[in-house]
XYZ file of C-alpha atoms in Angstrom:
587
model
C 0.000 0.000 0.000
C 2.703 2.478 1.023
C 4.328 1.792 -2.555
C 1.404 2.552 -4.621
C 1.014 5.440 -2.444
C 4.648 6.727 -3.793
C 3.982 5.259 -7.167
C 0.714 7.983 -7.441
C 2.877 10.861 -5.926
C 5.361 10.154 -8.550
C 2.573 10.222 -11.213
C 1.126 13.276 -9.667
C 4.592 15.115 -9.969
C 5.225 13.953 -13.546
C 1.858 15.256 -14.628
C 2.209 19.267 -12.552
C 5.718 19.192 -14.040
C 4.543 18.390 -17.968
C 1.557 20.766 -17.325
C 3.975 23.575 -16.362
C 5.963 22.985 -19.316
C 3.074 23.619 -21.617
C 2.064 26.458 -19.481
C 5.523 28.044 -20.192
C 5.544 26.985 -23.312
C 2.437 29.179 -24.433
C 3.653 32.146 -23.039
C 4.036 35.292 -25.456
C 6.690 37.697 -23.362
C 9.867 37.431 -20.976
C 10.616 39.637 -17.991
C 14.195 41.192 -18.484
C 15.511 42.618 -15.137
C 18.856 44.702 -14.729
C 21.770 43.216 -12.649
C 25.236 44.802 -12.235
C 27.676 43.617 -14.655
C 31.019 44.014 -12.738
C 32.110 40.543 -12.460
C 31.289 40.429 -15.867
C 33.460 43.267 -16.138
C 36.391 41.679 -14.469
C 36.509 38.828 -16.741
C 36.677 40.612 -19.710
C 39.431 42.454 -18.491
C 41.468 39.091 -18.010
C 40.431 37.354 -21.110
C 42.320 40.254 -23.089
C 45.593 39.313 -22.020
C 44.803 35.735 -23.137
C 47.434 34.914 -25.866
C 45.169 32.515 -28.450
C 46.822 29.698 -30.486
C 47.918 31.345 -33.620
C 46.761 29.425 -36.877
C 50.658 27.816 -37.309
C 50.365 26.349 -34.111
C 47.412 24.764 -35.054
C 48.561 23.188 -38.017
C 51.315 21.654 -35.977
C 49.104 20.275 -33.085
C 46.500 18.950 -36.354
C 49.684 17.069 -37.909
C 51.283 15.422 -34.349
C 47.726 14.488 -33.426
C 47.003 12.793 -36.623
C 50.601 10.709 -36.358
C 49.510 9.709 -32.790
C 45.985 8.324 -33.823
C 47.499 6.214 -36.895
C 49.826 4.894 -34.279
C 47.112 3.757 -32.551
C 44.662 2.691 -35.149
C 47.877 0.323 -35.951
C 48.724 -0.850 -32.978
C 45.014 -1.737 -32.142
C 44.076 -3.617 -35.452
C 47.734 -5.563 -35.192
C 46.286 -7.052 -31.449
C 43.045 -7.263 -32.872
C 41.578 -5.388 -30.115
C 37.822 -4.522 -31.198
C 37.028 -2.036 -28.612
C 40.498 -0.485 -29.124
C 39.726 -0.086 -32.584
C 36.316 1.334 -31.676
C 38.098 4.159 -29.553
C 40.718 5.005 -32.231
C 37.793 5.335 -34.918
C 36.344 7.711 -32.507
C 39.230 10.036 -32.100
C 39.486 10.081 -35.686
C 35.682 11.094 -35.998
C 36.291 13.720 -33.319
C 39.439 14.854 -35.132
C 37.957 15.236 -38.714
C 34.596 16.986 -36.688
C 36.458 19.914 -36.241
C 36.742 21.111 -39.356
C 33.363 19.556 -39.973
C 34.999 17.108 -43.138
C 32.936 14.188 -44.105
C 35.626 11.690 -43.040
C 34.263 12.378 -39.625
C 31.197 10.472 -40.469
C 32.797 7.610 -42.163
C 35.117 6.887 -39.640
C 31.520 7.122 -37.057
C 30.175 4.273 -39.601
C 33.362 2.259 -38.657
C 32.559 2.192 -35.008
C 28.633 1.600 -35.921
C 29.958 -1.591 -38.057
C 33.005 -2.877 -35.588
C 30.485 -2.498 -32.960
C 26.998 -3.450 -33.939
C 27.189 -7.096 -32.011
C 28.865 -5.638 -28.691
C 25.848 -5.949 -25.751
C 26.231 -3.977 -22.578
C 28.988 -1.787 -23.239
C 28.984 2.095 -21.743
C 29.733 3.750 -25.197
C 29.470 1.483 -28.030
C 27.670 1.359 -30.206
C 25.405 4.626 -28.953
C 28.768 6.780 -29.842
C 28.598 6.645 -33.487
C 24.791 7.277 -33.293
C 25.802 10.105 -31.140
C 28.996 11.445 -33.208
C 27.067 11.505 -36.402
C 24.314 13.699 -34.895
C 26.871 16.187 -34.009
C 28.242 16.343 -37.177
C 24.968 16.894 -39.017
C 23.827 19.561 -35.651
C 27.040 21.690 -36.664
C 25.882 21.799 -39.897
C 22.874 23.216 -39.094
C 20.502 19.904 -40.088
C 18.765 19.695 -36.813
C 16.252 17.116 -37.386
C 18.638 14.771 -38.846
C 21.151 15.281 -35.547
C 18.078 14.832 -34.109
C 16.846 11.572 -35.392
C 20.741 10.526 -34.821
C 20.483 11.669 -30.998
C 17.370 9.742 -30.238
C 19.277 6.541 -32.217
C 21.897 6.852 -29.674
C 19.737 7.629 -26.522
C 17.812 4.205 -27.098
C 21.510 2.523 -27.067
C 23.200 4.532 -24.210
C 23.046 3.255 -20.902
C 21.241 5.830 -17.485
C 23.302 8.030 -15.729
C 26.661 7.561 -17.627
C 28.364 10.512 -19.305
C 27.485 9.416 -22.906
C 23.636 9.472 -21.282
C 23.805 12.644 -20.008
C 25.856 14.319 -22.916
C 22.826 12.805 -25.582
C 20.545 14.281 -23.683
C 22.365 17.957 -23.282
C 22.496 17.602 -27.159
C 18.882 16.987 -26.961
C 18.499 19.915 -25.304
C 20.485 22.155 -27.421
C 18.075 21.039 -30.656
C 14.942 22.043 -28.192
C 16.440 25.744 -27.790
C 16.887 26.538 -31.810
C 13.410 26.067 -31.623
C 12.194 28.366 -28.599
C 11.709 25.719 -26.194
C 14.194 26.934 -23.704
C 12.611 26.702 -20.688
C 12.431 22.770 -21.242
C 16.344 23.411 -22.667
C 17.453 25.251 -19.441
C 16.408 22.195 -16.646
C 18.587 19.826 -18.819
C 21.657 22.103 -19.008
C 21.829 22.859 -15.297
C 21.367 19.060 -14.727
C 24.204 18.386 -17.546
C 26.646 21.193 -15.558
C 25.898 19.414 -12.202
C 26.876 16.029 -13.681
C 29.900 17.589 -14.781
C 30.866 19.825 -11.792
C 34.405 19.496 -9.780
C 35.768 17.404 -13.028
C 39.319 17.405 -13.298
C 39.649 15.868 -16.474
C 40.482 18.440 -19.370
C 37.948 16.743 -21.795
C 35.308 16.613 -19.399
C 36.129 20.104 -18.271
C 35.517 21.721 -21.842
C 32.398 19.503 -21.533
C 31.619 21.302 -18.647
C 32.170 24.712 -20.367
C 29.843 24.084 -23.287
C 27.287 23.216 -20.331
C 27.427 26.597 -18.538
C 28.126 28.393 -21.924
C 24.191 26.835 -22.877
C 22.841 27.312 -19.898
C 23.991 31.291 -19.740
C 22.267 30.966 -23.149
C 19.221 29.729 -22.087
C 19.169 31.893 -19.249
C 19.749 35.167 -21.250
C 16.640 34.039 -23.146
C 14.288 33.574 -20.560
C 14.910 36.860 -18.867
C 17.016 35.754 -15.952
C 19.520 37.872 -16.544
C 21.492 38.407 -13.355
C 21.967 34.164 -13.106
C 23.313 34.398 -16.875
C 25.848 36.705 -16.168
C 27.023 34.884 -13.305
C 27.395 31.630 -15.309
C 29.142 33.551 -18.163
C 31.818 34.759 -15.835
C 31.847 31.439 -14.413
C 32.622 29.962 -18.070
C 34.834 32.479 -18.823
C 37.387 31.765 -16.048
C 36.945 28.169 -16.725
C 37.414 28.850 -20.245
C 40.767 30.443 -19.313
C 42.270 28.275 -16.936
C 42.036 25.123 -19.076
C 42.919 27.411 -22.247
C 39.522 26.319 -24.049
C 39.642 28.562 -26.877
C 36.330 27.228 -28.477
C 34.081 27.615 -25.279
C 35.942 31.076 -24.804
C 34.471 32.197 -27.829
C 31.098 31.512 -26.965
C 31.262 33.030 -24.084
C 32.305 35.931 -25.190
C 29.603 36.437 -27.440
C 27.192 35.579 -24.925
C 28.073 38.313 -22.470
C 27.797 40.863 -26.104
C 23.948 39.645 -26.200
C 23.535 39.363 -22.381
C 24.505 42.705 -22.201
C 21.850 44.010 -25.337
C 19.269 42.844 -23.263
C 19.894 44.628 -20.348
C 20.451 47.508 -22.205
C 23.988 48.192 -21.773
C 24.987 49.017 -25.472
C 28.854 49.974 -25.588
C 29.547 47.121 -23.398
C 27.836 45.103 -26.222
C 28.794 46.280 -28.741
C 32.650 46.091 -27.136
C 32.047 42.278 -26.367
C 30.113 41.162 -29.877
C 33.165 43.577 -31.976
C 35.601 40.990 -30.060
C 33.104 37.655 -30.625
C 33.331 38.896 -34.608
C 37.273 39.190 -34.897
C 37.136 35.538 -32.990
C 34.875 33.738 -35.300
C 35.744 35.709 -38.475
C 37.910 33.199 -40.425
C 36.089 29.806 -38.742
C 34.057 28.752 -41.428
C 32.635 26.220 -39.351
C 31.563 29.354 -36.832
C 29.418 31.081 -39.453
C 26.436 30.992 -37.476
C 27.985 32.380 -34.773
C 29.380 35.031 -36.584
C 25.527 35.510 -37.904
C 24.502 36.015 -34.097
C 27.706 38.570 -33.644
C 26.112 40.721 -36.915
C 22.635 40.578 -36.013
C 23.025 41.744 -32.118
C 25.852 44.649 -33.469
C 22.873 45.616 -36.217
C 20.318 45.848 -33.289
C 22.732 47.212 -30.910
C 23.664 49.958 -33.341
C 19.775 50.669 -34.338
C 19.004 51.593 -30.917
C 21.933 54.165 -30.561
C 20.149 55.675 -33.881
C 23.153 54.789 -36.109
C 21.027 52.854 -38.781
C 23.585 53.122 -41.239
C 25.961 50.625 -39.551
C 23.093 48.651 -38.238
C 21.975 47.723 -41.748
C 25.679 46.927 -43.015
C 25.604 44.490 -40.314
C 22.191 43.254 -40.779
C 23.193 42.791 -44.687
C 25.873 40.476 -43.272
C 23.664 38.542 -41.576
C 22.536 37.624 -45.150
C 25.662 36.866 -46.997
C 26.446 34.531 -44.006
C 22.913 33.076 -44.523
C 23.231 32.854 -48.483
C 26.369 30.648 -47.489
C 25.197 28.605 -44.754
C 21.430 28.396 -45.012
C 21.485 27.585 -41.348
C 18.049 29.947 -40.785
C 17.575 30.414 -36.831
C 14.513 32.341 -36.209
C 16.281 35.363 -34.656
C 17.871 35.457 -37.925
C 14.452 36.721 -39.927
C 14.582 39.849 -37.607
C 17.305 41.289 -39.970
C 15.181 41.215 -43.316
C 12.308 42.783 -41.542
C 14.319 45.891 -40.698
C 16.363 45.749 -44.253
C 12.904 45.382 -46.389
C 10.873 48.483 -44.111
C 13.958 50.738 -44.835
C 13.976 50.431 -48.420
C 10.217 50.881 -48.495
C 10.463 54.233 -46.573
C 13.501 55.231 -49.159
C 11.239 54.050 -51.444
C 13.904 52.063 -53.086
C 11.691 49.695 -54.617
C 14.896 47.123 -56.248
C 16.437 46.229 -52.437
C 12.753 46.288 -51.101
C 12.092 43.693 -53.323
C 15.470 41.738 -53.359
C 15.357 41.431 -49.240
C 11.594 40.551 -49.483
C 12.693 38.141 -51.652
C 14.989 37.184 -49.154
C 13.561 36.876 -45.970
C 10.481 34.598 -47.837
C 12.795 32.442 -48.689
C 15.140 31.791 -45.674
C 11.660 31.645 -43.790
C 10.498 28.779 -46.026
C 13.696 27.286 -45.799
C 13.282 27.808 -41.679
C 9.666 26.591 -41.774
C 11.002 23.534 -44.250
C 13.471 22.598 -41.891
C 11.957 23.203 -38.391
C 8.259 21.920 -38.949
C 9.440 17.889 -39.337
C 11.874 18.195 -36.080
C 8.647 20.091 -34.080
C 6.905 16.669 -35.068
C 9.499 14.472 -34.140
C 10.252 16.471 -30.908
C 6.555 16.110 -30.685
C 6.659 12.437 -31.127
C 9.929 11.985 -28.611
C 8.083 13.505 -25.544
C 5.460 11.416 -26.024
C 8.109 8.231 -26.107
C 9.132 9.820 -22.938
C 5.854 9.602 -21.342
C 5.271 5.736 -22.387
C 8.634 4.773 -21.248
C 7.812 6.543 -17.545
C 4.846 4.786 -17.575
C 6.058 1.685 -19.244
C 8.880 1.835 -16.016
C 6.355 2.345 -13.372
C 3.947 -0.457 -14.802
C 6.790 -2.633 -14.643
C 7.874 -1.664 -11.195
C 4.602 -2.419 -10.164
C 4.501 -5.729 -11.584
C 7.909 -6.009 -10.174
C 7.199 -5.590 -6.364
C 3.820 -7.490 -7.102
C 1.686 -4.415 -5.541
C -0.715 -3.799 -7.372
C -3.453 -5.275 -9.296
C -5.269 -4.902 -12.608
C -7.709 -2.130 -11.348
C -4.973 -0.457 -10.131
C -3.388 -0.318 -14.098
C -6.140 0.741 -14.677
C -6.319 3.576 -12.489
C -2.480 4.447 -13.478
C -3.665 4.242 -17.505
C -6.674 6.374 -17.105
C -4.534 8.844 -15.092
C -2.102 9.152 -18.135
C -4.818 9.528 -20.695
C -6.585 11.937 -18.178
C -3.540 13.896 -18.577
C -2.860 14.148 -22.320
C -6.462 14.852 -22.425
C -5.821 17.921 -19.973
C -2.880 18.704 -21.990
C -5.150 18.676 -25.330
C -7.713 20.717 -23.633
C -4.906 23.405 -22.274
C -3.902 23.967 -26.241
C -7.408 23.795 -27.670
C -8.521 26.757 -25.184
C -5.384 28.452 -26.130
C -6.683 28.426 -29.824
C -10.036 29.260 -29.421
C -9.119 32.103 -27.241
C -6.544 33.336 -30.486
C -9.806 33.290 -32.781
C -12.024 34.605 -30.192
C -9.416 37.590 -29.610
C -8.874 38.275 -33.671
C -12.861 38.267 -34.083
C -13.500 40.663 -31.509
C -10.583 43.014 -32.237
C -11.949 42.887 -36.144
C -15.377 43.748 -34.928
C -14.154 46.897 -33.322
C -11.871 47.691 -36.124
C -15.174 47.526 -38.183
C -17.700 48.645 -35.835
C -17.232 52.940 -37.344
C -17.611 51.311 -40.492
C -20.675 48.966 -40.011
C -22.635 51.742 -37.736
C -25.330 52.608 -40.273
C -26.176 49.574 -41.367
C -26.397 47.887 -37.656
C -29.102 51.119 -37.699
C -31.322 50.043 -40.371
C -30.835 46.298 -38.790
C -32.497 47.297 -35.519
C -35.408 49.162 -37.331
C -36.242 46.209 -39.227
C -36.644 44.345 -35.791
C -39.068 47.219 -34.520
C -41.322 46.537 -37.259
C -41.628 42.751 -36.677
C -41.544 43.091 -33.051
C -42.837 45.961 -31.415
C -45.911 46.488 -33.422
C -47.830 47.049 -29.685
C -45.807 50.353 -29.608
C -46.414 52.789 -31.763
C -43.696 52.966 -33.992
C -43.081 57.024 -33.644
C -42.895 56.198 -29.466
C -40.336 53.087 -30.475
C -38.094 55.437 -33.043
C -38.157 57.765 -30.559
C -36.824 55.718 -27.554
C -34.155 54.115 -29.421
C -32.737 57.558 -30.595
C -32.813 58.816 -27.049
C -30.734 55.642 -26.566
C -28.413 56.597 -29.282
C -27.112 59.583 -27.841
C -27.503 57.969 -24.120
C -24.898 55.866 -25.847
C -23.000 58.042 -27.004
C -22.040 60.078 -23.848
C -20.759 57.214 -21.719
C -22.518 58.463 -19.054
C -23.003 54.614 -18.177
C -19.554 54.286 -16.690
C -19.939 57.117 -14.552
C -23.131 56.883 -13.074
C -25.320 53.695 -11.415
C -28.483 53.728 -13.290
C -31.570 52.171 -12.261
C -34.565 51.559 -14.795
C -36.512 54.214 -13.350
C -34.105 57.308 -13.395
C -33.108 56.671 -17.053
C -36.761 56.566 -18.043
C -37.079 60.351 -16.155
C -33.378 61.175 -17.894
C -34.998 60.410 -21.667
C -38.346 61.765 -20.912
C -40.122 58.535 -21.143
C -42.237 55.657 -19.853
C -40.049 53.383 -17.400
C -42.241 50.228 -18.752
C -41.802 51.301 -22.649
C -38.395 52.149 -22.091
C -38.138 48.741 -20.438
C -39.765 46.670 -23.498
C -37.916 47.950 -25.912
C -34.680 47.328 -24.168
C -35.819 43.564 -23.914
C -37.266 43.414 -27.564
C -34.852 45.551 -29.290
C -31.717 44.868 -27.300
C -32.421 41.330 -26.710
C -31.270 41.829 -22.983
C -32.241 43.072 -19.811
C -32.241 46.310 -18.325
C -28.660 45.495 -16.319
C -27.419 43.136 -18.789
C -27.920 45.977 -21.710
C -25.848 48.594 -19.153
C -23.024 45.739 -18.499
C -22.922 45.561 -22.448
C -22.367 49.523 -22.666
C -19.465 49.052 -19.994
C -17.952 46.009 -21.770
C -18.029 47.772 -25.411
C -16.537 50.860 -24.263
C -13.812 49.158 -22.300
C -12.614 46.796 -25.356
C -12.662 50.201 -27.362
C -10.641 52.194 -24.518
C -8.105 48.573 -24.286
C -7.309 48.640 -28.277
C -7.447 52.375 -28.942
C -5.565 54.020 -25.434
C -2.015 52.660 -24.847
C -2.136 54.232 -21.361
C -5.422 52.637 -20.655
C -3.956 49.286 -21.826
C -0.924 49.579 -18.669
C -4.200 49.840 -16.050
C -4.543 47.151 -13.738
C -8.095 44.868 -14.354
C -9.439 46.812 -11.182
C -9.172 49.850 -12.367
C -10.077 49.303 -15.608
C -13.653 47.573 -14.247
C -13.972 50.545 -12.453
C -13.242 53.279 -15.116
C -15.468 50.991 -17.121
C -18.651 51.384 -14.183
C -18.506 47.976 -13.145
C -18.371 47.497 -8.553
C -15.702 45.263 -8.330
C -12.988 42.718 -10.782
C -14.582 40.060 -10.623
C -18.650 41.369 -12.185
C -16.072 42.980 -14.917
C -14.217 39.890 -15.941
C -17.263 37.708 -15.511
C -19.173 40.410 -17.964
C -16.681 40.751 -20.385
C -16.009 36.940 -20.805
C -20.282 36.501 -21.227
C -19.784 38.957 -24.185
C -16.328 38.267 -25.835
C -15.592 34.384 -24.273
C -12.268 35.743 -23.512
C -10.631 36.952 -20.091
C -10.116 40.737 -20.607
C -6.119 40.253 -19.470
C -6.298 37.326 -21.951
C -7.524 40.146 -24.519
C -5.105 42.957 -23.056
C -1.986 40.343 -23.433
C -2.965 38.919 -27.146
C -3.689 42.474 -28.114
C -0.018 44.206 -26.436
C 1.575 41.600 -28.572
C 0.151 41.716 -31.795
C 1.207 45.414 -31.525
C 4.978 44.597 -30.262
C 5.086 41.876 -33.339
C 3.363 44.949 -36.163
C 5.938 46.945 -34.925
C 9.298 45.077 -35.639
């Protein structure tokens, strides 16, 4: 009994995690806050006496590695060692990965073939699965590193380094495509793993881990905890000499320090990140990322002129690469509204052109690997209820209702999660239909006129029709003062306010209106609210209290209740959609 107990708790915290995932995961805007950048500061100030390996040197460290892995290559096929064989091909893989050549691949088909009949080994054969996904993520074909990742996962054994590492890499692919909330809990978990390694391999290991978690952080607002983990990585960086994480850190602190609005040390940081990555051709996008956050650094400190030479590098690197990260579109959209204004119709078309095409190419690439990242989280859902069933079955606890307790609890819970995106949706086409409404409502005003006459005809034909005409033109310009919001109006003292009959006034409210007396008054408050939300940018910033109030309405809670009868949306729901649509029509 006590073990079921833990076996629902476990369920219980699986389901409140996945659920705040997809809560996160349909959120529209980030909260940046300002931290002081002084140990930031510092470590800049020591990486610029770092002396980097000049390009000679390289060549020479290339060539002696090289003569050392033959040697070893040799010396393992002579013994006929398999799994020495297997490690050699993987140094050879890692060695030609570098410089991203094919060979690295081939030689990751060697270990796949020398290895395919080992059985409980730590790294083979999941490490040629997992070498060839790396190649293929550095070149920027993330659903086929992907595919190549899971391959390897299935293979790897729990809680071993190669584990852990597939998993980080995982993670990475999840943050190209905005999902770096989910990316984030991985990379801290990956830099744990790795923390108080003395091993220089698994140190530069550990580098890449902070240097993607600063990343994620950076993204998701937390910008104080990024900056930390970027000076962090850059002493690490520096003690081990680990020119490749160095470089990323680097640029990280250039677009850590954009978003908290600190410009010159930006553009200081990302100037240095460019020189570094300048003649790596396997570091284009990187040097992409160093030209778009100059071009946006440079926009704001109204020097346009160097932002868009920078932006226009963003596309030569993109003609070359076609590597098309999201952030990456943001260029075009500037280039293609300049030459508009200019009215310089031959670029305005060329980087129209442009940024349709690198967004197909984007969309092309990025809508499979959304389905198969899709399809993986739901693997990861069966196999923790696949392990739990057979834990169960294990400790012989349970029985078959209680399976079926566990299974309905599941499918309870995608159902949930279905539910939580099928609001969200409705909500979107609720919002769009109500803001075109009151784009269109000027427009429409005359004819809604002529609508409600017709009615009077068919419906009122007790009234005299002068006494009805009458009435509803009274209610016209009672309307049209918005006196509703500012006064509490009883039945009684708006029939003495229009000079009429409290019980005709009444009847044509209900006939006409096709409400009640309070129910036509909450309509008034609700209508000129929505019009106040999408056409006052000040009004917009009120809390929902004061807006229900401004609006007439007693308290929050009758003015979100009344507003979701008319418009089956929240009113912050409305105020959020709304504030972005405007942030997105303005970039």
């Amino acid at each position: 009994m006590i073990y079921t107990k833990k076996v629902f708790k476990t369920l219980a915290f699986i389901m409140a995690l996945q659920l705040f995932s997809a809560f996160l995961v349909a959120q529209n805007t980030i909260t940046i806050h300002s931290v002081d950048s002084t140990k930031l500061q510092t470590e800049t100030i020591k990486i610029d006496s770092v002396n980097l390996t000049t390009f000679e040197e390289k060549l020479q460290i290339a060539k002696q590695s090289k003569d050392t892995l033959e040697i070893a290559l040799q010396k393992a096929k002579q013994s006929k060692d398999t799994l020495g064989i297997a490690n050699a091909y993987d140094e050879y893989s890692e060695f030609y990965l570098k410089p991203l050549n094919k060979l690295s691949l081939a030689y990751s088909d060697s270990i796949l073939f020398i290895t395919k009949n080992l059985k409980n080994n730590e790294k083979f054969p999941a490490l040629g699965y997992h070498l060839k996904g790396r190649y293929y993520y550095r070149k920027g074909k993330y659903n086929t590193a992907f595919k190549y990742y899971v391959d390897a996962l299935h293979l790897a054994k729990e809680n071993t380094l190669l584990y852990e590492t597939i998993n980080f890499n995982i993670a990475l692919i999840k943050n190209t495509t905005k999902r770096h909330e989910e990316a984030k809990k991985v990379f801290k978990q990956y830099v744990n793993f790795l923390e108080g390694s003395k091993n220089k391999k698994l140190v530069e290991k550990y580098n890449l881990g902070l240097y993607a978690l600063s990343h994620s952080l950076t993204y998701t607002g937390q910008l104080d905890s990024a900056t930390q983990y970027i000076a962090k990585g850059m002493k690490s960086s520096i003690d081990i000499e680990d020119h490749h994480a160095y470089n990323y850190f680097v640029l990280n602190s250039g677009i850590n320090s954009y978003f908290k609005k600190e410009y010159e040390t930006s553009i200081d940081s990302l100037t240095k990140a460019k020189k570094l990555f300048l003649n790596d051709t396997t570091e284009r996008p990187s040097l992409a990322f160093a030209h778009l956050y100059l071009g946006k650094n440079n926009l704001t400190m109204n020097n346009p002129k160097l932002a868009r030479k920078h932006f226009r590098s963003v596309d030569s690197i993109l003609e070359i690469t076609k590597d098309v990260l999201p952030e990456f579109l943001d260029a075009y959209k500037y280039l293609r509204k300049h030459y508009e204004l200019v009215k310089d119709e031959e670029k305005h078309l060329h980087y129209l052109k442009q940024e349709i095409k690198f967004n197909d190419i984007y969309t092309a690439s990025y809508e499979d690997l959304i389905l198969n990242l899709k399809d993986y989280d739901n693997e990861i859902l069966i196999k923790i209820k696949d392990k739990i069933i057979k834990e169960l079955n294990k400790k012989n606890k349970t029985s078959d209702t209680t399976i079926i307790i566990l299974l309905s609890l599941l499918l309870t819970f995608a159902g949930a999660i279905y539910y939580f995106f099928r609001k969200q949706v409705i909500h979107k086409k609720r919002f769009h239909k109500l803001l075109a409404a009151q784009q269109e409502k000027q427009s429409k005003k005359a004819a809604a006129i002529k609508e409600e006459v017709t009615i009077i005809e068919n419906n009122l034909k007790e009234l005299p029709e002068d006494l009805v005409n009458d009435i509803l033109a009274k209610l016209e310009k009672f309307e049209a003062t918005d006196k509703f919001v500012k006064k509490r109006y009883t039945l009684p003292q708006l029939a003495r306010e229009l000079n009429t009959n409290g019980t005709y006034l009444s009847k044509v409210i209900n006939e006409i209106k096709q409400v009640n007396f309070a129910n036509y008054l909450n309509q008034l408050r609700i209508e000129y609210s929505i019009e106040r939300i999408t056409t006052d940018s000040r009004f917009r910033e009120y809390t929902i209290k004061a807006i229900a109030e401004d609006s007439g309405f007693k308290t929050q809670q009758s003015f979100s209740a009344a507003f979701y009868k008319k418009t089956g949306i929240k009113p912050s729901f409305f105020i959020r959609q709304l504030k972005s649509k405007i942030k997105n029509s303005n970039n």
